[in-house]
Amino acid sequence: MQYMEKQLKVSKEIQSLIAERLPGHSLDAPFYLSPEIFELDIREIFSKHWIHVAVEPDIPEPGDYVTVEVGLNSIVVVRDDDMSVRAYHNVCRHRGARLCSEHKGSVGNLVCPYHQWTYNLTGELIHADHMGEKFDRSKHGLKPVHVENLAGLIFICLAEQPPQDFAVMRDAMAPYLLPHGLQDCKIAKQVDLIEEGNWKLTMENNRECYHCATNHPELTASLFEFGFGYQSAPGNAEQIAEFDRLAAQRCAEWEQGGLPSAEIERLDELVTGFRTQRLPLDRAGESQTLDGKVASGKLLGQFERADLGGLSFWTQPNSWHHFMSDHIVSFSVLPLSAERTLVRTKWLVHKDAREGIDYQLDNLTAVWNATNDQDKRLVELSQQGARSTAYQPGPYSPFTEGLVEKFCTWYVGRLSAGLSANLKSGSATTIAIAVEN
Amino acid sequence: MQYMEKQLKVSKEIQSLIAERLPGHSLDAPFYLSPEIFELDIREIFSKHWIHVAVEPDIPEPGDYVTVEVGLNSIVVVRDDDMSVRAYHNVCRHRGARLCSEHKGSVGNLVCPYHQWTYNLTGELIHADHMGEKFDRSKHGLKPVHVENLAGLIFICLAEQPPQDFAVMRDAMAPYLLPHGLQDCKIAKQVDLIEEGNWKLTMENNRECYHCATNHPELTASLFEFGFGYQSAPGNAEQIAEFDRLAAQRCAEWEQGGLPSAEIERLDELVTGFRTQRLPLDRAGESQTLDGKVASGKLLGQFERADLGGLSFWTQPNSWHHFMSDHIVSFSVLPLSAERTLVRTKWLVHKDAREGIDYQLDNLTAVWNATNDQDKRLVELSQQGARSTAYQPGPYSPFTEGLVEKFCTWYVGRLSAGLSANLKSGSATTIAIAVEN
Amino acid sequence: MQYMEKQLKVSKEIQSLIAERLPGHSLDAPFYLSPEIFELDIREIFSKHWIHVAVEPDIPEPGDYVTVEVGLNSIVVVRDDDMSVRAYHNVCRHRGARLCSEHKGSVGNLVCPYHQWTYNLTGELIHADHMGEKFDRSKHGLKPVHVENLAGLIFICLAEQPPQDFAVMRDAMAPYLLPHGLQDCKIAKQVDLIEEGNWKLTMENNRECYHCATNHPELTASLFEFGFGYQSAPGNAEQIAEFDRLAAQRCAEWEQGGLPSAEIERLDELVTGFRTQRLPLDRAGESQTLDGKVASGKLLGQFERADLGGLSFWTQPNSWHHFMSDHIVSFSVLPLSAERTLVRTKWLVHKDAREGIDYQLDNLTAVWNATNDQDKRLVELSQQGARSTAYQPGPYSPFTEGLVEKFCTWYVGRLSAGLSANLKSGSATTIAIAVEN
Ligand code: FES
Ligand code: FES
Ligand code: FES
Ligand SMILES: [Fe+3]
Ligand SMILES: [Fe+3]
Ligand SMILES: [Fe+3]
């Protein structure tokens, strides 16, 4: 009941902020600053939605695990002996010690370092010393976490009843993603970047390319900024028309070759919101590299040609991915506190590609390492601004920030839905106490 | 309305602390520790009074700017093309990014690093891409901040309606300050010192010399501690009488030479409280240096003689300045959090003085660098003490801590005035909610 | 009255947590995480009970002092000119500066570094400049703190009326401790270790040896894990019986030789709870060293034989000590914040023992330095786990965690007692306001 009460307690001030959000504008400052809203984000967004946290190549063999932090929760994602991917709260059922303190590893069983309670890979407590005759091991298994695996992208959901519409995303996306053979990839490089800003500023930054032209010289070497919506003007109308022609032509080609490429945009109408599109690339047109050529000579899947553009896949609330013919870049955003966010980037190549021969690590990672650093600075400048009493929500560009608006609409909608669901499920008395405070 | 409510919310506990302050004693511990009172200080003191933040030599040319942090607000102070000094909130009106992230610089326009919204030096938004036809640039200019320039000392006020009595201080002080020609100086050195203590402890420390004799050997080489009030006792009566004679005689001389020197003390009777006095110096009697001689051979203004003592100028709530014949030392205090304060010190010499020839930097800065370090330690020891449950407000010396008392009286009075003004301006309902919490 | 109100304010949520603690299980997560409960711990536990903070050899001579931090309070423990041990709040009665900023030192009087108010070693203000005729020095002495000295172990109590039953502990323990001659020891080494965890996790860790076998190879070289309760099982029944025989036999021997050795266990029935027992050691059986032999050739007290096992002494809420024939290891736990704790360890040898000749520092400290580092890791893993929403109080082993349960019972009982005492002493009105919030 304690827990229920805590679940329901949201201050009036925050309820108003949610109710009164001005459409088409950046969020009110407390959404970027308030520890109370941060807790709400963890509870309503990150604990009730499908969160991207890993890829299959993180855990190729039975017993391989990765741990991931979602707020103050630690989750261990592990491959069991039947090759299924499973996830558990990384918390011992005895006195609560963290089970796995490394980011990655490989185990036979999950053994608590404190008093050696031992859990098998399906989460059962199989050994606990000195607990006496009356102790029921079956009541002290690891707390499971839901897992979905979409073409090698691993998503978890901490809720007891996860959103049902993951299936919608899976059905739509599998045909786009599977040809890239993520399951047969290896992680060439992972970089964890900490941004001193709220996770939503990281996401907003990801959802527009209004800032690309002046901030991302490396990225825009291959990426057309026009792919993200632009206002025609005497200065660029011709370029935009040219881009549209190119995109339509390449899309038709790819689809004919069996690669779905058309845009699907369901960012704010689904609980498990997402968007995808395969877009042409500039220069050599093959990959998101400095010269636009493939970074890895060993192509993915069954691909025989390299000029497949970039298939982008964005998910609410915390990931995006670029699938090319030769490599995949996969991003997940993990909030650490109201003003701190982890951006985890993985570069994947075919598992048979040889470093130094088939690919050079520097070349593979050059574009997105530079881009991430640039975005980190922009996110941090936004965070600093949001702290000022002079900050007020500003207008999004109707041309280039439509997807930012969709992120905010989805976010505010999911908070509202979560709060009213809580109100319904709690008893009237409890609510009265809760909303009062 | 959200904002208004936030403005008014002050807990009952803090209202009592303000109402029940014991005169003649140091403040209650929460004034030095509480984050809630810190927010109140930023809102009622630092956002509604004239705050010293810069000197004209910080920004000699058009387009030169300095940024200054007041609480979590960042302000950019800039010289426009007409040579006027202007100040703005350093926050883009689009999505709120900080505009200038350097402490000092020079620009043509103020261009946001995120999406290149461009503001001219008078704060107008003159360029914003992709915002569509309906977008009204004139509604998205930078938020201005009031500026006053007193003989080269720059003050800002964040309030919509700044205190009217800046004019009283200006009228009184201009004749004292102008002869020192601050506008024709350059900054020889700036030191930013962070004290792990509340800003009011920094100010209290500045307002007495009870601690000088044992703590400041370098400062008291030239400064008579008697200038700050002393209790006559068999041991020092003669010295004090001697000092009084000297002060009266020098004051008469200086005034005759056209330099106003008599004390003006309006620290606690004005909203824009201040105090000044020209005091004789010990040893060579010329400057606040280790030997009492001028540190710079190039005298300021039109001065022809060096033995002009030290003209001190103290302002509420955050600055003090010492004007000598050869150099000026200017201090501003900027609160960073309840337990963290920035003390910014600038040493100014004539703009034609040559380093290494007319002055040596080490000699120029020796006294106040040492003194600042010593005061930092004392402030931090006070902060540590205030954290103890055993701390209780102690009695100020009626002889040597009169100006500390005046600082506290002014401070508590300004808080009270601010809170009752808020009560008057808000609607009854809003207040009822606000004071309840 | 302000202070009284603050004293009484405990949120309903925390009152329920205390009332609803599940016996036999680890505490609810907020007890390890909440800053509000941390304040309560400082106020109800660390400010109202006898806290172990020093040993006599810390301050052998008149004027010698140590400072110790209890929450945000700093206490100075000093030996006065009559060789009595005294303790004061380390806070000047003028403007509250910390008097002694070093951990250890030696002084004639306690002189405030700020304005030189001077207190003698019995806490009287004997000198204060410039305070005028009306100032009453006798009202501005240092605030005293109660001190007890049990065979050289120094305890303080910050309450006005300390628990009366210190005498019970003293009467019981003096015969056990005095033969070891702590007063004639010197501190060979002190190590301050900071654990990123709540102090109660440190204490729980100390109160069981369930975790010893796999985590403490150095400690279990000499220490039998069976001394702390074990479940007989086919695998260890014989070993346990053997240990019981050995313990009974050695205990009889030691008692015959004049050394009280039998267990006294009053951990949860006294306000000043404690436990003691002299236990046999493994290997050479002399001392808690890697080989079980004495680390110091100069035996303590009047001892003539080395095989005296280990006399352990545990106190609520914050200490434990191991007295051997040749050296003593003394631990005190000092909470720094809800998630940070200082563990201070002192190794004491006879004051005439010569380093490098009678003892080697590395050998003396090897076991407990290693053990402390291992325990630090375990405490931190527990803290990390407690932060998870998946954490829930888990069952203590009825065999090996009985003393952990007694610690928790004592702790929760003392909180309850403190809260109901506060309710009784405050006025009805005040309480109404306080518990509401
Ligand atoms: S905490 Fe995991 S076994 Fe004890
Ligand atoms: S935030 Fe400044 S231009 Fe977008
Ligand atoms: S604060 Fe101690 S003498 Fe002034
Ligand atoms: Fe970007
Ligand atoms: Fe000073
Ligand atoms: Fe241990």
Short mmCIF file of N, CA and C in Angstrom, two decimals, chain C residues 20-106:
data_model
loop_
_atom_site.label_atom_id
_atom_site.label_comp_id
_atom_site.label_asym_id
_atom_site.label_seq_id
_atom_site.Cartn_x
_atom_site.Cartn_y
_atom_site.Cartn_z
N GLU C 20 5.60 -0.37 10.54
CA GLU C 20 5.27 -1.58 9.79
C GLU C 20 6.47 -2.44 9.42
N ARG C 21 7.61 -2.22 10.06
CA ARG C 21 8.79 -3.01 9.70
C ARG C 21 8.52 -4.50 9.90
N LEU C 22 8.87 -5.29 8.91
CA LEU C 22 8.62 -6.72 8.91
C LEU C 22 9.75 -7.41 9.69
N PRO C 23 9.47 -8.01 10.87
CA PRO C 23 10.56 -8.63 11.65
C PRO C 23 11.24 -9.75 10.86
N GLY C 24 12.51 -9.93 11.13
CA GLY C 24 13.25 -11.00 10.47
C GLY C 24 13.64 -10.69 9.04
N HIS C 25 13.44 -9.47 8.63
CA HIS C 25 13.78 -9.09 7.25
C HIS C 25 14.62 -7.82 7.24
N SER C 26 15.38 -7.66 6.18
CA SER C 26 16.15 -6.43 6.02
C SER C 26 15.16 -5.26 5.95
N LEU C 27 15.68 -4.05 6.16
CA LEU C 27 14.81 -2.87 6.28
C LEU C 27 14.27 -2.45 4.92
N ASP C 28 13.19 -1.67 4.96
CA ASP C 28 12.66 -1.10 3.72
C ASP C 28 13.68 -0.14 3.10
N ALA C 29 13.64 -0.03 1.79
CA ALA C 29 14.64 0.75 1.06
C ALA C 29 14.83 2.18 1.58
N PRO C 30 13.76 2.92 1.92
CA PRO C 30 13.99 4.30 2.37
C PRO C 30 14.93 4.41 3.58
N PHE C 31 15.00 3.35 4.40
CA PHE C 31 15.92 3.41 5.53
C PHE C 31 17.37 3.50 5.08
N TYR C 32 17.64 3.06 3.87
CA TYR C 32 19.00 3.12 3.35
C TYR C 32 19.21 4.31 2.42
N LEU C 33 18.14 4.98 2.02
CA LEU C 33 18.24 5.97 0.94
C LEU C 33 17.77 7.36 1.32
N SER C 34 16.75 7.45 2.14
CA SER C 34 16.05 8.72 2.31
C SER C 34 16.83 9.73 3.14
N PRO C 35 17.05 10.94 2.60
CA PRO C 35 17.70 11.99 3.39
C PRO C 35 16.88 12.34 4.63
N GLU C 36 15.56 12.22 4.56
CA GLU C 36 14.76 12.53 5.75
C GLU C 36 15.03 11.51 6.85
N ILE C 37 15.11 10.24 6.49
CA ILE C 37 15.43 9.25 7.52
C ILE C 37 16.86 9.42 8.00
N PHE C 38 17.73 9.85 7.12
CA PHE C 38 19.10 10.11 7.58
C PHE C 38 19.13 11.19 8.66
N GLU C 39 18.37 12.24 8.45
CA GLU C 39 18.28 13.29 9.48
C GLU C 39 17.73 12.73 10.78
N LEU C 40 16.74 11.87 10.63
CA LEU C 40 16.14 11.23 11.80
C LEU C 40 17.19 10.37 12.51
N ASP C 41 17.98 9.64 11.75
CA ASP C 41 19.03 8.80 12.34
C ASP C 41 20.01 9.66 13.14
N ILE C 42 20.39 10.79 12.55
CA ILE C 42 21.33 11.66 13.26
C ILE C 42 20.69 12.19 14.54
N ARG C 43 19.43 12.56 14.43
CA ARG C 43 18.76 13.19 15.56
C ARG C 43 18.38 12.18 16.63
N GLU C 44 17.82 11.07 16.25
CA GLU C 44 17.29 10.13 17.24
C GLU C 44 18.31 9.07 17.65
N ILE C 45 19.17 8.67 16.73
CA ILE C 45 20.13 7.63 17.08
C ILE C 45 21.47 8.26 17.48
N PHE C 46 22.07 9.01 16.57
CA PHE C 46 23.43 9.49 16.84
C PHE C 46 23.49 10.68 17.78
N SER C 47 22.38 11.35 18.02
CA SER C 47 22.42 12.47 18.96
C SER C 47 21.80 12.12 20.31
N LYS C 48 21.27 10.93 20.47
CA LYS C 48 20.65 10.59 21.75
C LYS C 48 21.21 9.32 22.37
N HIS C 49 22.23 8.74 21.77
CA HIS C 49 22.82 7.52 22.31
C HIS C 49 24.31 7.71 22.52
N TRP C 50 24.90 6.74 23.19
CA TRP C 50 26.34 6.79 23.42
C TRP C 50 27.06 6.30 22.16
N ILE C 51 27.87 7.16 21.62
CA ILE C 51 28.55 6.92 20.35
C ILE C 51 30.05 6.75 20.63
N HIS C 52 30.63 5.69 20.12
CA HIS C 52 32.08 5.54 20.29
C HIS C 52 32.81 6.39 19.26
N VAL C 53 33.72 7.24 19.73
CA VAL C 53 34.38 8.16 18.80
C VAL C 53 35.90 8.19 18.90
N ALA C 54 36.47 7.70 20.01
CA ALA C 54 37.92 7.85 20.16
C ALA C 54 38.42 6.87 21.21
N VAL C 55 39.72 6.78 21.33
CA VAL C 55 40.33 5.99 22.40
C VAL C 55 41.29 6.90 23.17
N GLU C 56 41.53 6.57 24.41
CA GLU C 56 42.41 7.44 25.20
C GLU C 56 43.76 7.71 24.53
N PRO C 57 44.37 6.71 23.90
CA PRO C 57 45.66 7.00 23.26
C PRO C 57 45.58 8.02 22.12
N ASP C 58 44.38 8.42 21.69
CA ASP C 58 44.26 9.53 20.74
C ASP C 58 44.75 10.83 21.38
N ILE C 59 44.57 10.96 22.69
CA ILE C 59 44.86 12.23 23.36
C ILE C 59 45.60 11.96 24.68
N PRO C 60 46.87 11.53 24.57
CA PRO C 60 47.57 11.14 25.80
C PRO C 60 47.88 12.30 26.75
N GLU C 61 48.10 13.51 26.23
CA GLU C 61 48.60 14.61 27.07
C GLU C 61 47.56 15.72 27.22
N PRO C 62 47.65 16.53 28.29
CA PRO C 62 46.76 17.69 28.43
C PRO C 62 46.85 18.58 27.19
N GLY C 63 45.70 19.04 26.72
CA GLY C 63 45.66 19.90 25.53
C GLY C 63 45.57 19.12 24.23
N ASP C 64 45.80 17.82 24.27
CA ASP C 64 45.64 17.01 23.06
C ASP C 64 44.15 16.91 22.72
N TYR C 65 43.85 17.03 21.44
CA TYR C 65 42.44 16.89 21.04
C TYR C 65 42.30 16.08 19.76
N VAL C 66 41.12 15.51 19.59
CA VAL C 66 40.69 14.99 18.28
C VAL C 66 39.34 15.60 17.97
N THR C 67 39.08 15.82 16.69
CA THR C 67 37.75 16.24 16.29
C THR C 67 37.08 15.07 15.60
N VAL C 68 35.76 15.03 15.73
CA VAL C 68 35.02 13.93 15.11
C VAL C 68 33.71 14.50 14.58
N GLU C 69 33.32 14.03 13.39
CA GLU C 69 32.10 14.54 12.76
C GLU C 69 30.98 13.54 12.98
N VAL C 70 29.87 14.00 13.53
CA VAL C 70 28.69 13.15 13.68
C VAL C 70 27.58 13.84 12.89
N GLY C 71 27.28 13.33 11.71
CA GLY C 71 26.41 14.06 10.79
C GLY C 71 27.13 15.35 10.42
N LEU C 72 26.45 16.47 10.54
CA LEU C 72 27.08 17.75 10.24
C LEU C 72 27.66 18.40 11.49
N ASN C 73 27.52 17.74 12.63
CA ASN C 73 28.12 18.25 13.86
C ASN C 73 29.59 17.90 13.92
N SER C 74 30.37 18.85 14.40
CA SER C 74 31.77 18.57 14.67
C SER C 74 31.97 18.68 16.19
N ILE C 75 32.60 17.65 16.75
CA ILE C 75 32.83 17.62 18.19
C ILE C 75 34.34 17.59 18.43
N VAL C 76 34.80 18.36 19.41
CA VAL C 76 36.21 18.28 19.77
C VAL C 76 36.31 17.56 21.12
N VAL C 77 37.10 16.50 21.11
CA VAL C 77 37.32 15.73 22.34
C VAL C 77 38.73 16.07 22.81
N VAL C 78 38.84 16.54 24.05
CA VAL C 78 40.11 17.12 24.49
C VAL C 78 40.44 16.65 25.90
N ARG C 79 41.72 16.50 26.17
CA ARG C 79 42.13 16.17 27.54
C ARG C 79 42.44 17.48 28.24
N ASP C 80 41.83 17.70 29.40
CA ASP C 80 42.08 18.97 30.06
C ASP C 80 43.31 18.88 30.97
N ASP C 81 43.59 19.98 31.66
CA ASP C 81 44.83 20.03 32.44
C ASP C 81 44.82 19.07 33.63
N ASP C 82 43.62 18.66 34.06
CA ASP C 82 43.53 17.65 35.13
C ASP C 82 43.46 16.24 34.58
N MET C 83 43.77 16.07 33.32
CA MET C 83 43.78 14.76 32.66
C MET C 83 42.39 14.18 32.41
N SER C 84 41.32 14.95 32.69
CA SER C 84 39.99 14.47 32.34
C SER C 84 39.76 14.61 30.84
N VAL C 85 38.94 13.72 30.32
CA VAL C 85 38.55 13.83 28.91
C VAL C 85 37.25 14.62 28.84
N ARG C 86 37.25 15.64 28.02
CA ARG C 86 36.06 16.48 27.86
C ARG C 86 35.70 16.58 26.38
N ALA C 87 34.47 16.95 26.12
CA ALA C 87 34.06 17.11 24.72
C ALA C 87 33.17 18.33 24.58
N TYR C 88 33.35 19.04 23.46
CA TYR C 88 32.57 20.25 23.18
C TYR C 88 32.14 20.27 21.73
N HIS C 89 31.06 20.96 21.48
CA HIS C 89 30.74 21.30 20.09
C HIS C 89 31.85 22.22 19.58
N ASN C 90 32.34 21.89 18.42
CA ASN C 90 33.50 22.57 17.84
C ASN C 90 33.05 23.84 17.10
N VAL C 91 32.31 24.69 17.80
CA VAL C 91 31.63 25.83 17.18
C VAL C 91 31.81 27.04 18.09
N CYS C 92 32.37 28.10 17.53
CA CYS C 92 32.58 29.32 18.32
C CYS C 92 31.25 29.97 18.66
N ARG C 93 31.15 30.50 19.88
CA ARG C 93 29.91 31.12 20.31
C ARG C 93 29.74 32.55 19.78
N HIS C 94 30.77 33.08 19.08
CA HIS C 94 30.63 34.41 18.49
C HIS C 94 29.85 34.27 17.19
N ARG C 95 30.51 34.06 16.07
CA ARG C 95 29.77 33.94 14.81
C ARG C 95 29.83 32.53 14.26
N GLY C 96 30.17 31.58 15.15
CA GLY C 96 29.98 30.18 14.80
C GLY C 96 31.08 29.51 14.01
N ALA C 97 32.24 30.15 13.87
CA ALA C 97 33.31 29.49 13.09
C ALA C 97 33.72 28.19 13.77
N ARG C 98 34.14 27.23 12.95
CA ARG C 98 34.71 26.01 13.50
C ARG C 98 36.02 26.36 14.20
N LEU C 99 36.18 25.84 15.41
CA LEU C 99 37.37 26.20 16.20
C LEU C 99 38.60 25.43 15.73
N CYS C 100 38.50 24.11 15.72
CA CYS C 100 39.64 23.27 15.35
C CYS C 100 39.35 22.64 14.00
N SER C 101 40.17 22.92 13.02
CA SER C 101 39.87 22.36 11.71
C SER C 101 40.74 21.15 11.38
N GLU C 102 41.66 20.83 12.24
CA GLU C 102 42.47 19.62 12.04
C GLU C 102 41.78 18.43 12.70
N HIS C 103 42.12 17.23 12.24
CA HIS C 103 41.58 16.03 12.89
C HIS C 103 42.19 15.82 14.28
N LYS C 104 43.46 16.15 14.40
CA LYS C 104 44.15 15.98 15.68
C LYS C 104 45.08 17.14 15.93
N GLY C 105 45.33 17.45 17.21
CA GLY C 105 46.28 18.50 17.50
C GLY C 105 46.48 18.64 19.00
N SER C 106 47.20 19.68 19.36
CA SER C 106 47.48 19.94 20.75
C SER C 106 47.46 21.44 20.96
#
